[in-house]
C-alpha positions as CSV (number, residue, x, y, z in Angstrom):
1,X,-2.6,28.4,-30.5
2,X,-3.9,30.8,-27.1
3,X,-7.4,30.0,-25.8
4,X,-8.4,33.6,-26.1
5,X,-7.7,32.5,-30.1
6,X,-9.5,29.6,-29.8
7,X,-13.4,30.0,-31.7
8,X,-15.8,28.3,-32.0
9,X,-16.8,26.0,-35.4
10,X,-13.2,26.4,-36.5
11,X,-11.5,22.8,-37.0
12,X,-8.2,20.6,-36.8
13,X,-6.5,17.7,-36.8
14,X,-5.7,15.7,-34.3
15,X,-3.5,13.0,-33.4
16,X,-3.6,9.3,-32.2
17,X,-2.2,5.7,-32.5
18,X,-5.6,3.3,-32.9
19,X,-3.5,0.3,-34.0
20,X,1.3,-0.5,-33.4
21,X,3.4,2.4,-33.6
22,X,1.4,4.0,-36.4
23,X,0.0,7.6,-36.3
24,X,-3.0,8.0,-37.6
25,X,-4.5,11.8,-38.1
26,X,-8.8,12.7,-37.4
27,X,-10.3,16.2,-37.5
28,X,-12.4,18.1,-35.0
29,X,-15.0,20.6,-34.5
30,X,-14.2,23.0,-32.1
31,X,-17.6,23.6,-30.1
32,X,-17.2,25.8,-27.4
33,X,-14.5,27.3,-24.4
34,X,-16.1,27.6,-21.3
35,X,-14.3,29.4,-18.2
36,X,-12.8,28.8,-15.4
37,X,-14.1,24.7,-15.8
38,X,-11.8,22.6,-13.9
39,X,-10.4,25.3,-11.5
40,X,-9.7,29.6,-11.7
41,X,-8.7,30.5,-14.5
42,X,-8.3,26.7,-15.7
43,X,-10.7,26.5,-19.4
44,X,-11.5,23.7,-21.4
45,X,-12.2,23.6,-24.9
46,X,-15.3,21.0,-25.8
47,X,-14.7,18.9,-29.6
48,X,-16.4,16.9,-31.7
49,X,-14.0,14.3,-32.7
50,X,-14.3,13.3,-37.1
51,X,-13.5,9.7,-37.4
52,X,-14.7,6.3,-39.3
53,X,-13.0,4.8,-35.9
54,X,-14.2,7.2,-33.3
55,X,-18.0,7.3,-35.3
56,X,-17.9,3.0,-34.6
57,X,-16.1,4.3,-30.8
58,X,-17.0,7.1,-29.6
59,X,-13.9,8.7,-27.6
60,X,-11.5,5.7,-26.7
61,X,-9.5,5.0,-23.3
62,X,-5.9,5.2,-23.7
63,X,-6.2,8.4,-26.2
64,X,-5.5,10.9,-23.0
65,X,-2.7,13.5,-24.1
66,X,-3.7,13.3,-28.1
67,X,-2.8,16.9,-29.6
68,X,-5.5,18.8,-32.0
69,X,-3.5,21.7,-34.2
70,X,-6.0,24.4,-36.0
71,X,-3.4,25.5,-38.9
72,X,-0.8,23.7,-37.7
73,X,-0.3,25.5,-34.2
74,X,-1.4,23.4,-30.9
75,X,-4.6,24.2,-28.7
76,X,-4.5,21.1,-26.7
77,X,-5.4,17.5,-25.9
78,X,-8.1,15.8,-26.0
79,X,-8.7,14.8,-22.4
80,X,-11.7,14.4,-21.1
81,X,-15.1,12.1,-21.9
82,X,-18.7,12.4,-21.7
83,X,-20.6,8.8,-19.7
84,X,-23.1,7.3,-22.6
85,X,-22.7,10.4,-25.4
86,X,-24.0,9.8,-29.1
87,X,-21.3,11.1,-30.4
88,X,-17.4,11.4,-30.0
89,X,-17.4,14.7,-27.7
90,X,-13.7,15.3,-25.9
91,X,-13.0,17.6,-23.4
92,X,-9.5,19.4,-24.0
93,X,-7.5,20.3,-21.9
94,X,-5.0,23.7,-23.2
95,X,-2.1,23.7,-24.3
96,X,-1.1,26.4,-22.2
97,X,-1.8,24.5,-19.0
98,X,-0.1,21.3,-20.1
99,X,3.3,24.0,-20.7
100,X,3.1,24.7,-16.7
101,X,3.1,21.8,-15.8
102,X,7.4,21.2,-15.5
103,X,7.5,25.3,-14.5
104,X,6.3,23.1,-10.3
105,X,8.8,22.3,-7.8
106,X,10.3,18.7,-7.1
107,X,9.3,18.5,-3.5
108,X,8.1,14.9,-2.8
109,X,4.2,13.9,-1.8
110,X,4.0,13.8,2.0
111,X,0.6,12.3,3.9
112,X,0.5,13.1,7.9
113,X,-0.7,10.3,8.7
114,X,-0.1,10.9,13.0
115,X,-3.7,10.6,13.7
116,X,-3.7,7.5,12.3
117,X,-3.2,5.0,14.7
118,X,0.0,2.5,14.5
119,X,-1.7,-0.6,15.1
120,X,-1.4,-3.8,13.8
121,X,-4.8,-5.5,14.6
122,X,-7.8,-6.2,11.3
123,X,-9.3,-3.8,11.9
124,X,-6.7,-1.4,12.1
125,X,-4.9,-2.7,8.4
126,X,-8.2,-2.6,7.1
127,X,-8.8,1.1,7.9
128,X,-5.8,1.6,7.1
129,X,-6.5,0.2,3.6
130,X,-9.7,1.9,2.8
131,X,-7.8,5.7,3.9
132,X,-5.1,4.3,0.3
133,X,-8.3,4.0,-1.6
134,X,-9.8,6.9,-0.7
135,X,-6.9,9.0,-0.9
136,X,-6.6,7.7,-4.6
137,X,-10.2,8.0,-5.8
138,X,-9.7,11.4,-4.4
139,X,-7.2,12.5,-5.9
140,X,-8.0,11.5,-9.1
141,X,-11.9,12.2,-8.9
142,X,-11.6,15.8,-9.8
143,X,-14.1,16.3,-13.0
144,X,-16.5,19.9,-11.9
145,X,-19.4,18.0,-14.2
146,X,-20.8,14.3,-13.4
147,X,-21.6,13.4,-16.4
148,X,-17.8,14.1,-17.7
149,X,-14.6,12.8,-15.9
150,X,-10.8,12.4,-17.6
151,X,-10.5,9.7,-20.2
152,X,-9.0,6.4,-18.4
153,X,-5.7,5.0,-19.1
154,X,-5.4,1.7,-20.1
155,X,-3.9,-1.1,-18.0
156,X,-2.0,-3.0,-19.1
157,X,-2.4,-6.1,-16.0
158,X,0.3,-9.2,-16.8
159,X,-0.5,-12.0,-13.7
160,X,-3.0,-9.3,-11.5
161,X,-6.6,-10.4,-10.4
162,X,-9.0,-8.0,-11.4
163,X,-9.5,-7.4,-8.4
164,X,-6.5,-5.7,-7.9
165,X,-7.4,-3.2,-10.2
166,X,-10.2,-2.1,-7.9
167,X,-7.9,0.5,-6.1
168,X,-7.3,2.2,-9.0
169,X,-10.8,2.3,-10.6
170,X,-11.1,6.4,-11.4
171,X,-7.4,6.4,-12.9
172,X,-7.8,2.8,-15.5
173,X,-9.8,1.5,-18.5
174,X,-12.2,-2.2,-18.4
175,X,-9.4,-3.1,-19.6
176,X,-8.0,-6.0,-17.1
177,X,-11.0,-7.9,-18.7
178,X,-9.4,-8.7,-21.7
179,X,-6.8,-12.2,-22.2
180,X,-3.7,-10.6,-23.4
181,X,-1.0,-13.0,-25.8
182,X,2.1,-14.0,-25.0
183,X,3.6,-11.8,-27.3
184,X,2.1,-8.9,-26.0
185,X,3.6,-9.8,-22.9
186,X,6.4,-10.3,-23.6
187,X,9.5,-8.1,-21.5
188,X,10.9,-4.9,-22.2
189,X,14.0,-4.5,-22.3
190,X,16.5,-1.8,-21.5
191,X,15.9,0.8,-24.1
192,X,19.7,1.5,-26.4
193,X,20.2,5.6,-27.3
194,X,18.3,5.7,-30.8
195,X,15.1,4.6,-29.2
196,X,14.8,7.0,-26.8
197,X,12.7,9.6,-29.6
198,X,9.2,9.8,-29.3
199,X,7.0,12.3,-31.5
200,X,3.4,13.5,-30.2
201,X,1.0,11.3,-30.9
202,X,3.6,8.3,-29.1
203,X,2.0,5.6,-26.9
204,X,4.3,5.9,-24.0
205,X,3.1,3.7,-20.6
206,X,3.8,4.2,-16.6
207,X,4.8,0.8,-15.5
208,X,3.4,0.2,-12.1
209,X,5.2,-2.8,-11.6
210,X,7.2,-5.0,-13.4
211,X,9.2,-8.3,-13.8
212,X,6.9,-11.7,-13.3
213,X,4.1,-9.7,-13.3
214,X,3.3,-6.3,-14.5
215,X,0.7,-3.6,-14.2
216,X,1.1,-0.3,-16.6
217,X,-0.8,2.7,-17.7
218,X,-0.5,3.9,-21.1
219,X,-2.0,7.5,-23.1
220,X,-0.7,9.4,-25.5
221,X,1.6,11.5,-26.2
222,X,0.8,15.5,-25.8
223,X,4.3,17.2,-26.5
224,X,7.6,17.0,-27.0
225,X,10.4,20.5,-26.1
226,X,13.8,19.1,-25.9
227,X,14.1,16.3,-23.3
228,X,10.4,17.6,-22.0
229,X,7.4,14.6,-22.9
230,X,3.9,16.1,-21.8
231,X,1.7,13.9,-22.1
232,X,-2.2,12.5,-21.3
233,X,-3.9,16.9,-20.6
234,X,-5.0,15.0,-16.6
235,X,-3.3,13.5,-13.5
236,X,-1.8,10.2,-13.2
237,X,-2.6,10.1,-9.6
238,X,-2.1,13.6,-9.1
239,X,0.8,13.1,-6.8
240,X,2.7,16.1,-7.5
241,X,6.6,15.6,-8.2
242,X,6.9,11.6,-8.8
243,X,10.1,9.1,-10.0
244,X,8.3,6.8,-12.3
245,X,9.7,5.1,-15.4
246,X,8.5,5.8,-18.6
247,X,8.2,3.8,-21.3
248,X,7.1,3.4,-24.7
249,X,4.0,1.5,-25.6
250,X,2.5,0.2,-28.8
251,X,-1.5,-0.5,-29.4
252,X,-2.4,-3.6,-30.2
253,X,-5.7,-2.5,-32.0
254,X,-9.3,-1.0,-30.0
255,X,-11.7,-2.8,-28.3
256,X,-15.3,-1.5,-29.2
257,X,-17.3,-0.7,-26.5
258,X,-21.0,0.7,-25.6
259,X,-20.2,1.6,-22.3
260,X,-17.1,3.0,-22.6
261,X,-14.5,1.8,-25.3
262,X,-10.6,1.2,-25.2
263,X,-7.1,0.7,-26.8
264,X,-5.4,-2.7,-25.7
265,X,-0.9,-1.5,-24.8
266,X,1.9,-3.3,-24.9
267,X,4.7,-1.9,-22.4
268,X,7.6,-1.4,-24.6
269,X,11.1,-0.4,-23.7
270,X,12.3,1.8,-21.3
271,X,12.7,5.9,-22.2
272,X,12.8,8.4,-19.7
273,X,11.1,9.1,-16.2
274,X,8.3,10.6,-15.5
275,X,8.4,13.5,-13.3
276,X,5.6,15.3,-12.4
277,X,1.7,14.3,-12.3
278,X,-0.1,17.3,-12.2
279,X,-3.5,18.8,-12.4
280,X,-3.1,19.5,-16.2
281,X,-0.7,17.0,-17.7
282,X,1.9,14.5,-16.6
283,X,5.4,15.3,-17.1
284,X,8.3,12.9,-18.0
285,X,11.8,13.7,-19.1
286,X,13.5,11.8,-21.1
287,X,16.7,9.4,-20.8
288,X,18.1,8.7,-16.8
289,X,15.7,5.7,-14.9
290,X,14.3,5.8,-11.5
291,X,14.5,4.2,-8.6
292,X,12.6,0.5,-8.1
293,X,11.7,-1.5,-4.8
294,X,12.8,-4.8,-5.8
295,X,10.0,-6.7,-4.7
296,X,11.3,-11.3,-4.3
297,X,8.9,-13.9,-3.4
298,X,9.5,-18.1,-3.2
299,X,6.8,-20.9,-2.7
300,X,9.6,-23.1,-0.7
301,X,7.0,-25.9,-1.5
302,X,6.0,-25.3,-4.7
303,X,10.6,-24.2,-6.0
304,X,9.3,-21.4,-7.6
305,X,10.7,-17.8,-7.7
306,X,8.8,-14.7,-8.7
307,X,10.8,-11.0,-9.1
308,X,9.1,-7.5,-9.5
309,X,9.7,-4.5,-9.4
310,X,7.4,-1.4,-8.0
311,X,7.6,2.4,-8.2
312,X,9.5,3.6,-5.2
313,X,6.4,6.3,-3.8
314,X,4.8,6.6,0.2
315,X,1.2,6.2,-1.2
316,X,1.5,3.5,-4.2
317,X,4.0,1.3,-2.7
318,X,2.5,-0.1,0.1
319,X,-1.0,-0.9,-2.0
320,X,1.3,-2.0,-4.4
321,X,3.3,-4.7,-1.9
322,X,-0.1,-5.2,-1.3
323,X,-2.2,-6.5,-4.5
324,X,1.9,-7.9,-5.5
325,X,1.5,-10.5,-2.8
326,X,-2.2,-10.7,-2.9
327,X,-1.7,-11.4,-7.1
328,X,1.1,-14.3,-6.3
329,X,-0.5,-16.6,-3.5
330,X,-4.0,-16.3,-6.1
331,X,-1.7,-17.5,-9.0
332,X,-0.3,-20.0,-6.9
333,X,-3.2,-21.8,-4.9
334,X,-7.2,-20.9,-4.3
335,X,-8.2,-18.1,-3.7
336,X,-11.2,-19.3,-1.9
337,X,-11.3,-21.1,1.3
338,X,-8.7,-22.3,3.8
339,X,-5.4,-21.3,4.0
340,X,-2.2,-21.6,5.7
341,X,1.0,-19.0,4.8
342,X,4.5,-19.5,7.3
343,X,5.9,-16.4,6.2
344,X,10.0,-15.6,6.9
345,X,11.0,-11.9,5.4
346,X,12.6,-8.8,5.5
347,X,12.3,-5.8,4.7
348,X,15.8,-4.2,4.1
349,X,15.5,-0.5,4.3
350,X,18.9,1.5,3.5
351,X,21.2,2.7,6.3
352,X,18.6,1.6,9.1
353,X,17.8,-2.1,10.5
354,X,15.9,-5.0,8.9
355,X,12.2,-5.7,9.1
356,X,11.7,-9.4,10.3
357,X,8.3,-11.0,9.9
358,X,8.5,-14.5,10.8
359,X,5.1,-15.9,11.3
360,X,1.8,-18.3,10.6
361,X,-1.9,-16.7,8.5
362,X,-4.5,-19.2,9.0
363,X,-8.1,-19.2,7.9
364,X,-9.7,-18.6,4.4
365,X,-8.2,-14.1,4.7
366,X,-4.8,-15.8,5.3
367,X,-4.0,-13.8,1.7
368,X,-5.4,-11.1,2.8
369,X,-4.1,-11.2,6.7
370,X,-0.4,-11.1,5.2
371,X,-0.4,-8.9,2.2
372,X,-2.5,-6.6,4.9
373,X,0.1,-6.7,7.6
374,X,2.7,-5.6,4.3
375,X,1.2,-2.6,3.1
376,X,0.6,-1.9,7.2
377,X,4.2,-1.9,7.4
378,X,5.3,0.2,4.7
379,X,3.3,3.0,4.8
380,X,4.7,3.9,7.8
381,X,7.6,3.2,7.1
382,X,7.3,4.9,4.0
383,X,5.5,8.5,5.5
384,X,7.3,8.7,8.7
385,X,7.9,12.1,10.6
386,X,11.3,11.9,10.9
387,X,13.0,11.7,6.6
388,X,11.8,9.1,3.4
389,X,13.2,6.0,3.8
390,X,14.4,4.1,1.0
391,X,13.9,0.9,1.0
392,X,16.7,-1.8,-0.9
393,X,14.9,-4.4,-1.3
394,X,12.1,-7.5,0.0
395,X,12.5,-10.6,0.7
396,X,10.1,-13.6,1.6
397,X,9.6,-17.4,2.1
398,X,6.8,-18.2,1.9
399,X,5.3,-21.5,3.2
400,X,1.8,-22.6,2.6
401,X,-1.0,-26.1,2.6
402,X,-5.1,-25.9,1.5
403,X,-5.2,-26.3,5.8
404,X,-6.0,-24.5,9.1
405,X,-3.3,-24.5,10.7
406,X,-5.3,-23.2,14.6
407,X,-4.7,-24.3,17.9
408,X,-6.5,-23.4,21.1
409,X,-5.8,-22.6,24.7
410,X,-7.5,-25.9,26.2
411,X,-6.1,-25.6,30.0
412,X,-3.9,-24.0,31.8
413,X,-1.7,-26.1,34.5
414,X,0.5,-23.9,37.8
415,X,1.8,-26.4,39.9
416,X,1.2,-24.2,43.2
417,X,0.3,-20.6,44.1
418,X,2.4,-19.2,46.3
419,X,6.4,-18.6,45.5
420,X,10.1,-17.3,46.5
421,X,11.9,-14.8,44.6
422,X,13.4,-16.0,42.2
423,X,11.6,-19.9,42.5
424,X,11.7,-21.6,39.5
425,X,7.6,-21.7,38.2
426,X,6.9,-24.8,36.2
427,X,3.9,-24.0,33.7
428,X,1.8,-27.3,31.7
429,X,-0.7,-25.5,28.9
430,X,-2.8,-27.9,26.9
431,X,-3.6,-27.2,23.7
432,X,-5.5,-28.2,20.9
433,X,-5.8,-28.2,17.2
434,X,-8.7,-27.8,14.7
435,X,-9.5,-31.4,14.3
436,X,-9.7,-32.1,17.7
437,X,-5.6,-34.0,18.6
438,X,-4.7,-31.8,21.7
439,X,-1.5,-32.2,22.2
440,X,1.1,-29.9,25.8
441,X,3.7,-27.0,25.7
442,X,6.0,-26.6,29.1
443,X,7.3,-23.8,30.4
444,X,10.0,-22.8,32.8
445,X,10.4,-19.8,34.2
446,X,11.3,-17.7,37.7
447,X,9.1,-15.9,39.4
448,X,9.6,-12.1,39.7
449,X,12.3,-10.7,43.3
450,X,9.1,-8.7,44.8
451,X,8.4,-8.2,48.1
452,X,7.3,-11.0,51.0
453,X,3.1,-11.0,50.8
454,X,3.2,-9.9,46.9
455,X,0.5,-10.3,44.9
456,X,1.5,-11.1,40.8
457,X,-0.7,-11.8,37.8
458,X,0.5,-14.3,35.2
459,X,-1.3,-13.6,32.1
460,X,-1.4,-17.3,29.6
461,X,-3.1,-15.8,25.3
462,X,-2.5,-15.0,22.3
463,X,-1.7,-11.6,20.8
464,X,-4.7,-10.7,19.8
465,X,-6.0,-11.0,23.4
466,X,-2.7,-9.6,24.9
467,X,-3.2,-7.1,23.1
468,X,-7.2,-6.1,24.5
469,X,-5.4,-6.4,28.0
470,X,-2.5,-3.4,27.7
471,X,-5.3,-1.8,25.8
472,X,-8.0,-1.3,28.7
473,X,-4.5,-1.2,30.8
474,X,-3.2,0.9,28.7
475,X,-5.5,4.5,27.1
476,X,-2.3,6.4,25.4
477,X,-1.8,6.8,22.0
478,X,1.4,7.0,20.8
479,X,2.8,8.1,17.5
480,X,6.2,7.2,17.5
481,X,8.6,10.6,16.4
482,X,12.1,8.7,15.7
483,X,12.1,6.2,12.5
484,X,14.3,3.8,15.0
485,X,11.6,3.5,17.3
486,X,8.9,2.7,14.8
487,X,11.5,-0.3,13.4
488,X,11.9,-1.3,17.5
489,X,8.3,-1.1,17.6
490,X,7.4,-2.7,14.0
491,X,10.3,-5.2,15.3
492,X,8.9,-5.6,18.4
493,X,5.0,-6.5,17.1
494,X,3.6,-9.6,19.0
495,X,2.9,-12.8,16.4
496,X,0.3,-14.7,16.0
497,X,2.5,-18.5,16.3
498,X,3.2,-17.8,20.0
499,X,1.7,-18.4,23.5
500,X,2.8,-15.1,25.3
501,X,3.5,-15.3,29.3
502,X,2.9,-11.3,31.3
503,X,3.8,-11.4,34.6
504,X,2.5,-8.2,36.4
505,X,2.2,-6.9,39.2
506,X,-0.4,-4.4,40.3
507,X,1.5,-1.0,41.3
508,X,1.2,2.7,40.8
509,X,3.0,3.1,37.3
510,X,3.1,5.2,33.9
511,X,3.3,4.5,30.4
512,X,5.3,7.3,28.6
513,X,6.3,7.0,25.3
514,X,6.1,3.5,24.2
515,X,7.7,2.7,27.8
516,X,6.1,1.7,31.1
517,X,7.9,2.3,34.4
518,X,7.0,0.4,37.1
519,X,7.5,0.9,40.9
520,X,8.3,4.9,40.2
521,X,8.8,6.7,43.2
522,X,5.6,8.6,44.4
523,X,8.0,12.1,43.6
524,X,8.8,11.2,40.4
525,X,5.4,9.6,39.5
526,X,3.7,13.0,41.0
527,X,6.8,15.3,38.9
528,X,4.7,12.7,35.2
529,X,1.5,13.4,35.8
530,X,1.6,17.1,36.5
531,X,1.7,17.0,32.4
532,X,-1.9,16.8,32.3
533,X,-1.7,17.8,28.2
534,X,1.0,15.4,26.9
535,X,-0.9,12.6,24.5
536,X,1.8,10.5,24.9
537,X,1.6,9.8,28.8
538,X,-1.2,7.8,30.5
539,X,-1.7,5.9,34.2
540,X,-1.2,2.0,34.0
541,X,-3.0,0.0,36.7
542,X,-0.8,-2.7,35.6
543,X,3.2,-2.4,35.2
544,X,4.4,-5.4,34.1
545,X,7.2,-7.0,35.8
546,X,8.5,-9.6,32.2
547,X,7.2,-11.6,29.6
548,X,8.0,-14.7,27.6
549,X,7.2,-16.2,24.7
550,X,7.4,-20.2,23.3
551,X,6.7,-20.2,19.6
552,X,4.1,-23.7,18.7
553,X,3.2,-24.4,14.5
554,X,-0.4,-22.9,14.2
555,X,-1.6,-19.9,15.4
556,X,-2.7,-19.5,18.5
557,X,-6.1,-18.4,20.4
558,X,-7.9,-18.2,24.0
559,X,-5.6,-16.7,27.1
560,X,-5.3,-17.8,30.6
561,X,-5.2,-15.4,33.5
562,X,-3.8,-16.5,37.5
563,X,-3.4,-14.2,40.7
564,X,-0.2,-15.6,42.4
565,X,1.1,-14.4,45.2
566,X,4.9,-14.5,46.6
567,X,5.4,-16.2,49.8
568,X,6.0,-14.4,52.8
569,X,8.7,-15.4,55.5
């Protein structure tokens, strides 16, 4: 039935599930139609729902998509609710808008990250985390009225900390506080051919993560047209073309609440794929299965393995990897207090080099530091400028202790201040850990082959201090245009558990697209400097001659700088 045929005062029948898989009916009355409510040519039908259950609960989270019929003709889906409403009044998305969802193209979501600095310090990782939160919230928050909002979906949250859902507050209801039984949490099996049947008012779930941990959003089917399934009457994340799993769901019970009543749902078997996540509805296709990214974590000192799969999406996957790793570690170790993680892991990318993580994270935010690093790596890789990537899997071995593993560079002794070109330099580094215990590291490497009388510098520092020095020396933002240089840059990230030795000269040079060019002939340097519009190059004062590193069993802090000289003949 078209919107133009619907009149105020008309009555009809709605369908939804209140418990199990049994579809139940309720009545409704049309209160009016508001034209161009959500956007131009996007109308909304306002109805009052009439049912003994709904009289007690109001509009229930999880009802999104419940179909409404007048004289046997579908008019649309229950999709919006009102804050603190005394009656179960709902906003209905017209069926005309819902069916247009399948007309959109299949172009996948893209995001421009050229203005986001490729830097993996704490502050920049926090900026990336906040960017993803804000992007998700902005896409989900499209209601034109302050008092009205899309009816929230039901989260099936197995194993995740409640803080994990803070990413998805605009989308999911508050059901994460409900403790689910083992029966509810049983793993969904693979669907047999006869189980692909789905009908309007059936409950469905979209798992973002499944396996040992689970995070799904559940709602209601509005309309079925052959293999096409239309759901929710509003977006999931408003991401456009997607490739998410579509499962049947079972309603365990309705949880009445003065603030926001919701259904408690369990994810069941796979029935198809979600292909469109649009303004007016979510559309799926029965049959088939989407690609999911496997994530495995082995806690070596607990002898425990965790295996999950997450949806493949350039905005959601980084966030999902972050909350998964954080929740796995939080489930096995103390959430608060001092922790140290020794991590060895790989991110496997199809037809590209693997990304290697081999580092130590220590302190009260060690879980966050490690999870945030993986989030940032996935975010930059999946949103690179060159091409779409396929992450084949992520594997991590983690050893954790509930104590601090930090050491400071207390003192450095350099044998002498003048060297012949190529002469061995012997360096003694005196360290002190967080308990005051002292120990010593030794390093030996050759002095640079420079002209007699040349002054050079030796910087001995942790990754943070090296980074600060380079930020002052190289003032040029650089974003790799190609995937291969981006992976190389990530694999070359300096580590927390390293002492770095940087030999430098005070000489004229340039930094161009991620590389240092020192001691250039004047004529060549003048040619490069003439290109004043480039953002990918800058003059540098100190040119790196060579760099060394020593791995230590702790997070390193501190720095020392020495001014040395090549002996005159």
